[in-house]
Each structure stands twice: as structure tokens, then as C-alpha cells.
Amino acid sequence: MPASRFTQTGNYRVRYQQDQTIFATYAEQASLIVGVLLLLALPLLIPKTMLRDVDMIMIFAVAVLGLNVTTGYTGLINIGQAAFMGVGAYATALAATRLNLPFFLAIPLGGLAGALVGTFVGLPSLRLKYLYLAVATLAFQIIFEWTVGHSPLLAQGGAISMPTVQIFGIRDTFLNHNMFWYYIILPVLVAMALLWRNVLRTRHGRSMIAVRDNDRAAAAMGINPGTAKLTAFMIGSFYAGIAGGLFAYFQKAVVIEDYGLHTSVQLLAMAIVGGLGSLPGSFLGPIFIVALDRFMGSASSWLGEKDIFPQGIDVATAMRPLAFGLAIMLFLMFEPRGLANWWRLVRMYFKKWPYKF
Amino acid sequence: MKKLLALTALVSLASFATAQKATTLVWSGAITGPTSDAGSSYAAGVEDYCKYANSQKMLTVTLNCVVRDDQYNNANTQRIFEEFVGSQNVPVFLGYATGAMLQIKGVVQETKIPTLPASYHIGLIDPPNNQYMFLPVSSYSENMVALLEWVAKKERGAKVALVVNPSPFGRDPVVDARKAATRLGLNITDVQEVGGNNLDNTALLKRLESQGVKYVINQNTAGPVANILKDAKRLNLLGKMQFMGAHYTGGEDLTKLAGDAAKGFIWATSYYLYDEGDRPGIQLVKKIGAQAGRKIDTIRSVHYTSGMLAAAIAIEAMKRGGKDITAASVYKGLTSMNGSRAFNPGFSVGPVTFSAKDHVGAESLRLLEADATGNFKAITGAQRSRMFQLVHPLK
């Protein structure tokens, strides 16, 4: 137990039990409550047009949390997270349109479908590692797109319209759509983040970390690396499935283009830029990439309008992928721990402030 | 204090009056990103026609033309739609990509905003949720069925292959094409999906050759088709197989990319082309393009004309709807375009006609063939596919 439950001036933990606590001080608990209250009030504080981006950030954050379980915590490179999102989205769409399930059942069903497929796709991880596993997940991404494109049940990749949702007598309409989904996505995100934090404190979570650091040493310690890897894939794709279900309702229709390889790369970029295996990074990464995307979109449009480049060279089109690539490369080179490390440094500063040492 | 109040009232009245004197036309499409080669010219067409409409005082109010780049991203299209329809009450929306348009179809129905896409996917105007979506010209499906009719006239029982884009844009017309082929006595031996990464089509073409395919109908964009044509030339198949395609396969884009391999390619489209300078619509395209200072490549592009047609239809609907330009009045204006009130700005080979049930604008199309210089010359007059209504009755 720290010397004070209000401020943390050092590490006074002497038992594993103490080391397992989520919050070290009351201040941390209070900051979370204040943070959640601020988030609840956020739609009233920001411009209306920005709310859609915030919703997108929160949905991506759910998917990135999942990616941080497989890639960040267990070290299994996954270039198919968008396909798992797609599995969740299509499963949710089928549950909502064919089985007429309400959204609060259809979305978890999407998560379960994602987990089921994810566990199956994770099977090669028992044999493959590193680049080979990355290619296996990439193959799943391609198989997913092909399968959807050839399935009449899934409209061959065309649009499956989602039913309109109503909750507590409030109907999701065009005018309140972003606000409506904000207050659905936010509790889901908070719950998923708490679940993430708690799962990783269990023996399964510790097994994943041990497997990431050295799977042979983990096996020598009595951990079954295969089980840990499959668990990681199952949990990671469950998160993706939930994100896909939310995205399906949020976009009002499921279209294969939303779950393509570019989205998988985008999610991986979010995880890397945010900081692999980090909870704050799972939020900071999506914020950074969505903001970068918006900024680059405006910048490339502006450049496209100016005739400053030779005819036939579409510099504007190349700028967005270039910016993504550059951001990932620069983070890997200069800040491999991602934005989460900056967040850590800021917190450390304020912990010591106003003292220098 | 009284003076201040009077001044405030005056300013409010002035701003209210100004607000009544303007309306907004929004286009969202790919100026950058995938398919931006077509999208940037389309955007230029929309923008320039708006400026022209203002200069000609076509409307009693000023037209604010907003051209936004959605980067071929469905979520961006939705955001742009929400931004303008939700906050600024735009009375009509001009869209672009098939995926994005399919995704916003339900929202369009809910908000009752007349929407004209650059995608001619027939599913956009099929039920359900089909009341407010309008195709400016004939659909991809009708293009393909018309090409099949041409094949059937030339050689009944011929073997035909369909090469389509691996997307809803590419796949959708296949069902109608199959139905039409059965009625026309043609044999569709193969349906292949080919995307933009088809750098070597040897295997595809050799397989089609071994099947005895004589006609290859493409539903794709110009890039993949150009690669197929170049490979067909390399394999000496150009004389043996007749390559054909729906609207987005052809035009200047194809001849630029495929060079002389495009010779003999047969293309179905509803638009007049730049080289048909005697057409009043094309004269107008040239005039507006020159006034706007566009590059010749932009003006030559059929997508520049397409953008102009979409803007022209929207503006004409605004004009016909009455003094107060609202979504309801634009809808009324659009559905009044029929019979003697059909709209014919001259960009397409037939007049634009809409009604509450008819949501295809310029229904006529022509088949054109690329000559040795890479220019497309009409090989048929303006026509409608006879078979299309039978295989895809519009409701």
C-alpha cells in the first residue's frame, strides 16, 4: 500500500496482491471519474460536425484494444484485424436483419462470431511466427474479402442495410444519429477497456506477456504457448467483432469496402503510433490517425487544386499513404513506445511537480 | 439604445434576405484516392457548370457550389452528407462511388434529399429505399445488356465472357447480363473478376481463348481494361476476340492507357464525346471548359461532361421547383422532367426524363468503336436496350 492513498510518491508495494490493483491512489480513481464525466459531456462541448469523428475514434479504439491483445501483448503480428471487424459486422447485420435481434444482442453476437473465426484463424500461430504469421493473417484478410464478394447471403459485398435502432423511447434518426451512437459506443468502450485491463491481469494475460517475451522460456515455466496464442486471437478478434457490429450500425449499412486491407493497415498504424500493448495508446493511436487522416485529406485536396506539380503526377493522391507510412516509420525509429510514452512522461512530470526530484 | 436596436434589426433583416438569396449544391466524390482519375474531371464538370449557371443567372438566387473530396472513402461521404444536409439544409446532393451511395441509400430515403450519384448501379434505384435516388443516365446493367444485344445480332449462339470488377460496382450487372444472354441465345462461358492489380492477364486470356470465347464484355474501370487490351495485343488475340465494355471502361481514359491496343474496342455510353464538336452540348462543354481555364485533357474527358450533366439536372430541378428551393421542390422539379417537359441540356444522347416511378435520366445510349487514332466513333444511333426492361423491370 502506498504511504498515502491520495498521492503516489514512490512504489511501496510489497505484495503481489498490491501490485495487481488497477488504481494506486484515490487521485487516479477520481481522475477516471472526472474523465468519464467529461466524456459524457463531450458532445455538448465540441462542434456538432466533429462528433462523427469522435464516434469513429471510439469504434477504432475498441478494435485497437483487441489488436493490442494479439499484437501488443502476445507479439502475434496481425494484418487482418479489419477482416475480423468485418466478420463481426456481417454477423451483426445477419442477426439484426434475418433473426430480427435487437442491437444489444446483435452486437455481442458479432463479437462472438469474430472470436470464433479469430480462434480458427489463430491456429496457424501454433506453428508460425513473426513474418510468416503476419502473412497468414494477411491471407485471411484476402480470403474474407473474396468470400464476402461471392456470398449471395452477404449481398456479394453490396450493402446490407441495418435496421433503425430505438432505445428508451429515443429513436436513431438522421439528426441525432452521431449523438445517439456516441452514448451507446461510450459505455461499450469503457466496459471493453475495463475488461481489457482485467483480462491482462489474469493468468491468461500474464501467459500472453510471457509468450511474447520468449515462448520457449514460457513453455519451460509450464505455460502452454499454444493456448496463450489462441486465447489472444480469440480475445483480440472478439474486440474486433464488437467494433465491427458498432460500425455496422453506425454506418447504417455493411459494405465490404469498409473492411478492406487498408483498414487493417490503418488499425495496425493506430496500435503502433499509440504504443503497442498500452491502454492509453489504444485511444491515442486512433485519435492521432483519424486527425492525421482529416488533416492530410484537406492538405491533399488543397494540393490537388493547385497546379504546382507536373501534369500526370497525382501527388495529392500519394500524400495520404505517404503520411501514414512516414508516421509509422518515424514512430518506430524515434518513439517505438508510441504516444503512450509521451502520456507516461507527462504523468510522471505531474507526479513529481512541483518538486524537481 | 433605440438606434442600436434599429441597426440590429436592419442587419438581421439584411442577413435574412441574403440567406434567402442563395442555395447550395454539394458534390462529394474522389478528387484524390482510388478512381480519382475520373473523379477529378467529374468534380471540375460540376464546379464549372455551377459557375456557368451563376453567370447565366439560371436561378433567381445565387448558387453556392461546394465540391468536396471524399477520397473514395464511404465514411467521408457520409460525413459530408451529414455536414451539408444536416446543418446547411442543402436541397439536393450529388454523390459518386457505388459503395458510398449504397451505404447512404437509407439515409437519403430518411432525409428525402434528392440524390444524383456518379455510379450508375441499378441497385441504387431498386426497391427498397429508392424514392429519392436518381441515375443521371442509363445503368451499367443496361449498358451490358445492350452490348449483348449487339453480339446476338452479329452472331447468335456466340460464346461470351464477362470480366468484371471485384466489387458491387462490377458484380451487380452480371445477374441481368446472364438473364439477357439466355433470352438472346448467347452462351456466357465464363465470368471473371479482375481488379486494378491485373498486371499480367496471360492466363485469363489464354483460358478464354481455349474456351472459344469470341466476345469479352468488361464492367470495370479503364485501367484494368487497358491492361487486358495490351496483353491481348501481345498475344495476338485482338482480331480473334472482340473486347467491349460499359460506361466507365471507355473514353479518353482507355485510349490514353491502352494506346493502339484500344483499336476496335466497343463501348456503351449515354454521353456525347469531345470530338463530336457539332453537338450543342459539346460546344457548351468546350466553351465552359475554356472559360474556366481547364486543361484540354480535363475538357476532353467524358467524366467532365458527366459532372456537367449531373449539375445541370440538379440546377434545372431547382429552377422548376418554384421560388423556395427546398428538397421537396427539387424532387418535384426532377419528377416533372418527362413528356414535353423532358430536360435536354445536350450532354447526353437523349433527353433526361424522370417521374415518380422512372428514376433513370438519359435512358438512351450508343455503342461506339475506337478507331486507329484512339477516338471513339458511334456505330449505332441513340437507342434503348430492348431486352433490359424484360430482364430487369423497373418498379
Tab-separated table of N, CA and C in Angstrom, chain B residues 251-347:
chain	number	residue	atom	x	y	z
B	251	GLY	N	-13.657	5.608	-73.308
B	251	GLY	CA	-13.390	7.033	-73.434
B	251	GLY	C	-11.913	7.335	-73.521
B	252	GLU	N	-11.611	8.610	-73.309
B	252	GLU	CA	-10.227	9.084	-73.391
B	252	GLU	C	-9.301	8.320	-72.453
B	253	ASP	N	-9.822	7.983	-71.276
B	253	ASP	CA	-9.007	7.284	-70.284
B	253	ASP	C	-8.456	5.987	-70.868
B	254	LEU	N	-9.303	5.264	-71.574
B	254	LEU	CA	-8.896	3.966	-72.120
B	254	LEU	C	-7.858	4.148	-73.223
B	255	THR	N	-8.115	5.067	-74.133
B	255	THR	CA	-7.180	5.210	-75.251
B	255	THR	C	-5.836	5.769	-74.779
B	256	LYS	N	-5.877	6.593	-73.723
B	256	LYS	CA	-4.615	7.114	-73.172
B	256	LYS	C	-3.785	5.970	-72.592
B	257	LEU	N	-4.465	5.056	-71.879
B	257	LEU	CA	-3.754	3.977	-71.180
B	257	LEU	C	-3.395	2.814	-72.106
B	258	ALA	N	-4.286	2.488	-73.019
B	258	ALA	CA	-4.064	1.288	-73.848
B	258	ALA	C	-3.386	1.609	-75.171
B	259	GLY	N	-3.351	2.851	-75.575
B	259	GLY	CA	-2.734	3.223	-76.855
B	259	GLY	C	-3.463	2.542	-78.011
B	260	ASP	N	-2.667	2.023	-78.976
B	260	ASP	CA	-3.311	1.445	-80.163
B	260	ASP	C	-3.975	0.093	-79.867
B	261	ALA	N	-3.737	-0.473	-78.690
B	261	ALA	CA	-4.414	-1.730	-78.337
B	261	ALA	C	-5.917	-1.510	-78.137
B	262	ALA	N	-6.304	-0.242	-77.970
B	262	ALA	CA	-7.734	0.059	-77.771
B	262	ALA	C	-8.511	-0.005	-79.078
B	263	LYS	N	-7.796	-0.064	-80.201
B	263	LYS	CA	-8.464	-0.057	-81.513
B	263	LYS	C	-9.470	-1.215	-81.608
B	264	GLY	N	-10.679	-0.867	-81.992
B	264	GLY	CA	-11.714	-1.885	-82.164
B	264	GLY	C	-12.541	-2.132	-80.910
B	265	PHE	N	-12.175	-1.515	-79.789
B	265	PHE	CA	-12.927	-1.699	-78.537
B	265	PHE	C	-14.319	-1.066	-78.690
B	266	ILE	N	-15.323	-1.800	-78.298
B	266	ILE	CA	-16.699	-1.283	-78.424
B	266	ILE	C	-17.218	-0.881	-77.044
B	267	TRP	N	-17.755	0.304	-76.974
B	267	TRP	CA	-18.068	0.937	-75.694
B	267	TRP	C	-19.517	1.419	-75.682
B	268	ALA	N	-20.204	1.172	-74.588
B	268	ALA	CA	-21.582	1.645	-74.445
B	268	ALA	C	-21.607	2.834	-73.488
B	269	THR	N	-22.132	3.941	-73.945
B	269	THR	CA	-22.256	5.109	-73.060
B	269	THR	C	-23.417	5.991	-73.509
B	270	SER	N	-23.898	6.788	-72.590
B	270	SER	CA	-25.022	7.682	-72.898
B	270	SER	C	-24.553	9.095	-73.228
B	271	TYR	N	-23.245	9.322	-73.167
B	271	TYR	CA	-22.753	10.695	-73.334
B	271	TYR	C	-22.239	10.967	-74.744
B	272	TYR	N	-22.336	12.217	-75.152
B	272	TYR	CA	-21.635	12.653	-76.352
B	272	TYR	C	-20.171	12.852	-75.986
B	273	LEU	N	-19.306	12.783	-77.001
B	273	LEU	CA	-17.869	12.889	-76.744
B	273	LEU	C	-17.296	14.191	-77.275
B	274	TYR	N	-16.137	14.527	-76.780
B	274	TYR	CA	-15.471	15.783	-77.124
B	274	TYR	C	-15.326	15.977	-78.632
B	275	ASP	N	-15.021	14.887	-79.342
B	275	ASP	CA	-14.773	15.002	-80.782
B	275	ASP	C	-16.035	15.274	-81.592
B	276	GLU	N	-17.185	15.179	-80.961
B	276	GLU	CA	-18.439	15.478	-81.676
B	276	GLU	C	-18.775	16.957	-81.492
B	277	GLY	N	-17.910	17.751	-82.056
B	277	GLY	CA	-18.000	19.209	-81.856
B	277	GLY	C	-19.262	19.834	-82.425
B	278	ASP	N	-19.962	19.112	-83.295
B	278	ASP	CA	-21.183	19.684	-83.887
B	278	ASP	C	-22.368	19.608	-82.921
B	279	ARG	N	-22.216	18.869	-81.846
B	279	ARG	CA	-23.324	18.753	-80.881
B	279	ARG	C	-23.360	19.991	-79.984
B	280	PRO	N	-24.542	20.568	-79.807
B	280	PRO	CA	-24.623	21.793	-78.985
B	280	PRO	C	-24.080	21.588	-77.561
B	281	GLY	N	-24.340	20.391	-77.003
B	281	GLY	CA	-23.872	20.120	-75.639
B	281	GLY	C	-22.358	20.130	-75.554
B	282	ILE	N	-21.717	19.566	-76.564
B	282	ILE	CA	-20.246	19.515	-76.559
B	282	ILE	C	-19.674	20.910	-76.810
B	283	GLN	N	-20.363	21.697	-77.642
B	283	GLN	CA	-19.914	23.085	-77.835
B	283	GLN	C	-19.952	23.837	-76.506
B	284	LEU	N	-21.003	23.543	-75.740
B	284	LEU	CA	-21.129	24.191	-74.428
B	284	LEU	C	-20.026	23.704	-73.476
B	285	VAL	N	-19.736	22.404	-73.530
B	285	VAL	CA	-18.670	21.850	-72.688
B	285	VAL	C	-17.356	22.566	-72.986
B	286	LYS	N	-17.060	22.716	-74.272
B	286	LYS	CA	-15.805	23.365	-74.684
B	286	LYS	C	-15.766	24.826	-74.223
B	287	LYS	N	-16.913	25.479	-74.379
B	287	LYS	CA	-16.992	26.905	-74.002
B	287	LYS	C	-16.781	27.067	-72.490
B	288	ILE	N	-17.503	26.260	-71.728
B	288	ILE	CA	-17.412	26.384	-70.265
B	288	ILE	C	-16.010	25.999	-69.790
B	289	GLY	N	-15.459	24.930	-70.388
B	289	GLY	CA	-14.121	24.480	-70.006
B	289	GLY	C	-13.076	25.543	-70.292
B	290	ALA	N	-13.208	26.187	-71.456
B	290	ALA	CA	-12.242	27.244	-71.830
B	290	ALA	C	-12.384	28.440	-70.895
B	291	GLN	N	-13.636	28.799	-70.584
B	291	GLN	CA	-13.869	29.933	-69.665
B	291	GLN	C	-13.242	29.662	-68.299
B	292	ALA	N	-13.328	28.386	-67.874
B	292	ALA	CA	-12.801	28.044	-66.544
B	292	ALA	C	-11.288	27.840	-66.572
B	293	GLY	N	-10.710	27.872	-67.760
B	293	GLY	CA	-9.259	27.704	-67.884
B	293	GLY	C	-8.796	26.280	-67.607
B	294	ARG	N	-9.641	25.308	-67.910
B	294	ARG	CA	-9.257	23.901	-67.670
B	294	ARG	C	-8.269	23.423	-68.725
B	295	LYS	N	-7.470	22.422	-68.327
B	295	LYS	CA	-6.547	21.802	-69.287
B	295	LYS	C	-7.361	21.019	-70.309
B	296	ILE	N	-6.789	20.869	-71.495
B	296	ILE	CA	-7.511	20.184	-72.572
B	296	ILE	C	-7.832	18.735	-72.191
B	297	ASP	N	-6.941	18.096	-71.440
B	297	ASP	CA	-7.183	16.701	-71.025
B	297	ASP	C	-8.447	16.591	-70.173
B	298	THR	N	-8.650	17.583	-69.326
B	298	THR	CA	-9.851	17.586	-68.474
B	298	THR	C	-11.095	17.770	-69.327
B	299	ILE	N	-11.031	18.720	-70.245
B	299	ILE	CA	-12.213	19.021	-71.059
B	299	ILE	C	-12.561	17.841	-71.972
B	300	ARG	N	-11.545	17.154	-72.461
B	300	ARG	CA	-11.779	16.012	-73.359
B	300	ARG	C	-12.427	14.828	-72.629
B	301	SER	N	-12.198	14.744	-71.333
B	301	SER	CA	-12.672	13.579	-70.584
B	301	SER	C	-14.205	13.512	-70.558
B	302	VAL	N	-14.741	12.323	-70.787
B	302	VAL	CA	-16.196	12.138	-70.735
B	302	VAL	C	-16.714	12.412	-69.313
B	303	HIS	N	-15.844	12.261	-68.333
B	303	HIS	CA	-16.274	12.475	-66.942
B	303	HIS	C	-16.507	13.964	-66.650
B	304	TYR	N	-15.843	14.828	-67.415
B	304	TYR	CA	-16.086	16.270	-67.292
B	304	TYR	C	-17.528	16.565	-67.741
B	305	THR	N	-17.904	15.946	-68.853
B	305	THR	CA	-19.276	16.102	-69.357
B	305	THR	C	-20.275	15.492	-68.363
B	306	SER	N	-19.908	14.337	-67.788
B	306	SER	CA	-20.804	13.673	-66.819
B	306	SER	C	-21.078	14.577	-65.624
B	307	GLY	N	-20.024	15.210	-65.120
B	307	GLY	CA	-20.167	16.127	-63.984
B	307	GLY	C	-21.099	17.272	-64.337
B	308	MET	N	-20.943	17.771	-65.560
B	308	MET	CA	-21.800	18.880	-66.005
B	308	MET	C	-23.256	18.444	-66.080
B	309	LEU	N	-23.489	17.237	-66.580
B	309	LEU	CA	-24.878	16.765	-66.694
B	309	LEU	C	-25.521	16.669	-65.311
B	310	ALA	N	-24.775	16.093	-64.356
B	310	ALA	CA	-25.333	15.936	-63.002
B	310	ALA	C	-25.699	17.308	-62.420
B	311	ALA	N	-24.770	18.268	-62.573
B	311	ALA	CA	-25.024	19.616	-62.048
B	311	ALA	C	-26.192	20.271	-62.789
B	312	ALA	N	-26.218	20.057	-64.110
B	312	ALA	CA	-27.282	20.674	-64.918
B	312	ALA	C	-28.656	20.153	-64.497
B	313	ILE	N	-28.735	18.843	-64.257
B	313	ILE	CA	-30.030	18.265	-63.843
B	313	ILE	C	-30.460	18.865	-62.506
B	314	ALA	N	-29.509	18.933	-61.570
B	314	ALA	CA	-29.832	19.451	-60.232
B	314	ALA	C	-30.297	20.907	-60.319
B	315	ILE	N	-29.592	21.699	-61.113
B	315	ILE	CA	-29.919	23.134	-61.222
B	315	ILE	C	-31.274	23.321	-61.920
B	316	GLU	N	-31.498	22.511	-62.957
B	316	GLU	CA	-32.790	22.595	-63.669
B	316	GLU	C	-33.938	22.224	-62.713
B	317	ALA	N	-33.700	21.215	-61.882
B	317	ALA	CA	-34.736	20.804	-60.917
B	317	ALA	C	-34.998	21.918	-59.908
B	318	MET	N	-33.918	22.614	-59.500
B	318	MET	CA	-34.078	23.753	-58.582
B	318	MET	C	-34.946	24.829	-59.238
B	319	LYS	N	-34.644	25.048	-60.515
B	319	LYS	CA	-35.343	26.094	-61.278
B	319	LYS	C	-36.844	25.762	-61.407
B	320	ARG	N	-37.119	24.483	-61.688
B	320	ARG	CA	-38.507	24.086	-61.923
B	320	ARG	C	-39.340	23.978	-60.645
B	321	GLY	N	-38.622	23.862	-59.521
B	321	GLY	CA	-39.328	23.611	-58.270
B	321	GLY	C	-40.090	24.783	-57.697
B	322	GLY	N	-39.838	25.973	-58.197
B	322	GLY	CA	-40.528	27.153	-57.672
B	322	GLY	C	-39.584	28.086	-56.952
B	323	LYS	N	-40.154	29.100	-56.312
B	323	LYS	CA	-39.345	30.162	-55.710
B	323	LYS	C	-38.491	29.670	-54.546
B	324	ASP	N	-39.138	28.952	-53.632
B	324	ASP	CA	-38.399	28.442	-52.475
B	324	ASP	C	-37.742	27.132	-52.854
B	325	ILE	N	-36.413	27.148	-52.847
B	325	ILE	CA	-35.697	25.928	-53.250
B	325	ILE	C	-35.497	25.043	-52.018
B	326	THR	N	-36.245	23.967	-52.001
B	326	THR	CA	-36.134	23.007	-50.898
B	326	THR	C	-35.974	21.613	-51.511
B	327	ALA	N	-35.709	20.637	-50.635
B	327	ALA	CA	-35.572	19.268	-51.129
B	327	ALA	C	-36.876	18.825	-51.800
B	328	ALA	N	-38.007	19.217	-51.191
B	328	ALA	CA	-39.303	18.815	-51.752
B	328	ALA	C	-39.528	19.458	-53.115
B	329	SER	N	-39.118	20.732	-53.249
B	329	SER	CA	-39.333	21.405	-54.543
B	329	SER	C	-38.400	20.829	-55.614
B	330	VAL	N	-37.178	20.455	-55.201
B	330	VAL	CA	-36.250	19.853	-56.165
B	330	VAL	C	-36.793	18.499	-56.622
B	331	TYR	N	-37.357	17.750	-55.677
B	331	TYR	CA	-37.951	16.449	-56.028
B	331	TYR	C	-39.081	16.655	-57.042
B	332	LYS	N	-39.885	17.678	-56.773
B	332	LYS	CA	-40.987	17.998	-57.684
B	332	LYS	C	-40.440	18.381	-59.059
B	333	GLY	N	-39.372	19.180	-59.026
B	333	GLY	CA	-38.745	19.614	-60.285
B	333	GLY	C	-38.193	18.426	-61.072
B	334	LEU	N	-37.567	17.503	-60.358
B	334	LEU	CA	-36.981	16.338	-61.030
B	334	LEU	C	-38.061	15.465	-61.657
B	335	THR	N	-39.087	15.200	-60.872
B	335	THR	CA	-40.126	14.277	-61.360
B	335	THR	C	-41.047	14.924	-62.408
B	336	SER	N	-40.838	16.243	-62.624
B	336	SER	CA	-41.617	16.900	-63.689
B	336	SER	C	-40.928	16.753	-65.042
B	337	MET	N	-39.699	16.210	-65.037
B	337	MET	CA	-38.942	16.119	-66.298
B	337	MET	C	-39.411	14.922	-67.113
B	338	ASN	N	-40.500	15.056	-67.807
B	338	ASN	CA	-40.947	13.970	-68.673
B	338	ASN	C	-41.903	14.523	-69.728
B	339	GLY	N	-42.158	13.718	-70.728
B	339	GLY	CA	-43.030	14.156	-71.826
B	339	GLY	C	-42.472	15.396	-72.498
B	340	SER	N	-43.353	16.383	-72.664
B	340	SER	CA	-42.898	17.615	-73.330
B	340	SER	C	-41.982	18.430	-72.420
B	341	ARG	N	-41.944	18.065	-71.154
B	341	ARG	CA	-41.107	18.812	-70.197
B	341	ARG	C	-39.781	18.110	-69.920
B	342	ALA	N	-39.432	17.155	-70.783
B	342	ALA	CA	-38.149	16.460	-70.621
B	342	ALA	C	-37.019	17.492	-70.718
B	343	PHE	N	-35.925	17.217	-70.039
B	343	PHE	CA	-34.817	18.183	-69.976
B	343	PHE	C	-33.706	17.718	-70.920
B	344	ASN	N	-33.249	18.571	-71.784
B	344	ASN	CA	-32.213	18.145	-72.724
B	344	ASN	C	-31.101	19.183	-72.827
B	345	PRO	N	-30.122	19.113	-71.913
B	345	PRO	CA	-29.034	20.094	-71.983
B	345	PRO	C	-28.022	19.766	-73.081
B	346	GLY	N	-28.148	18.594	-73.701
B	346	GLY	CA	-27.290	18.274	-74.851
B	346	GLY	C	-26.021	17.513	-74.520
B	347	PHE	N	-25.848	17.153	-73.279
B	347	PHE	CA	-24.625	16.417	-72.917
B	347	PHE	C	-24.766	14.916	-73.188
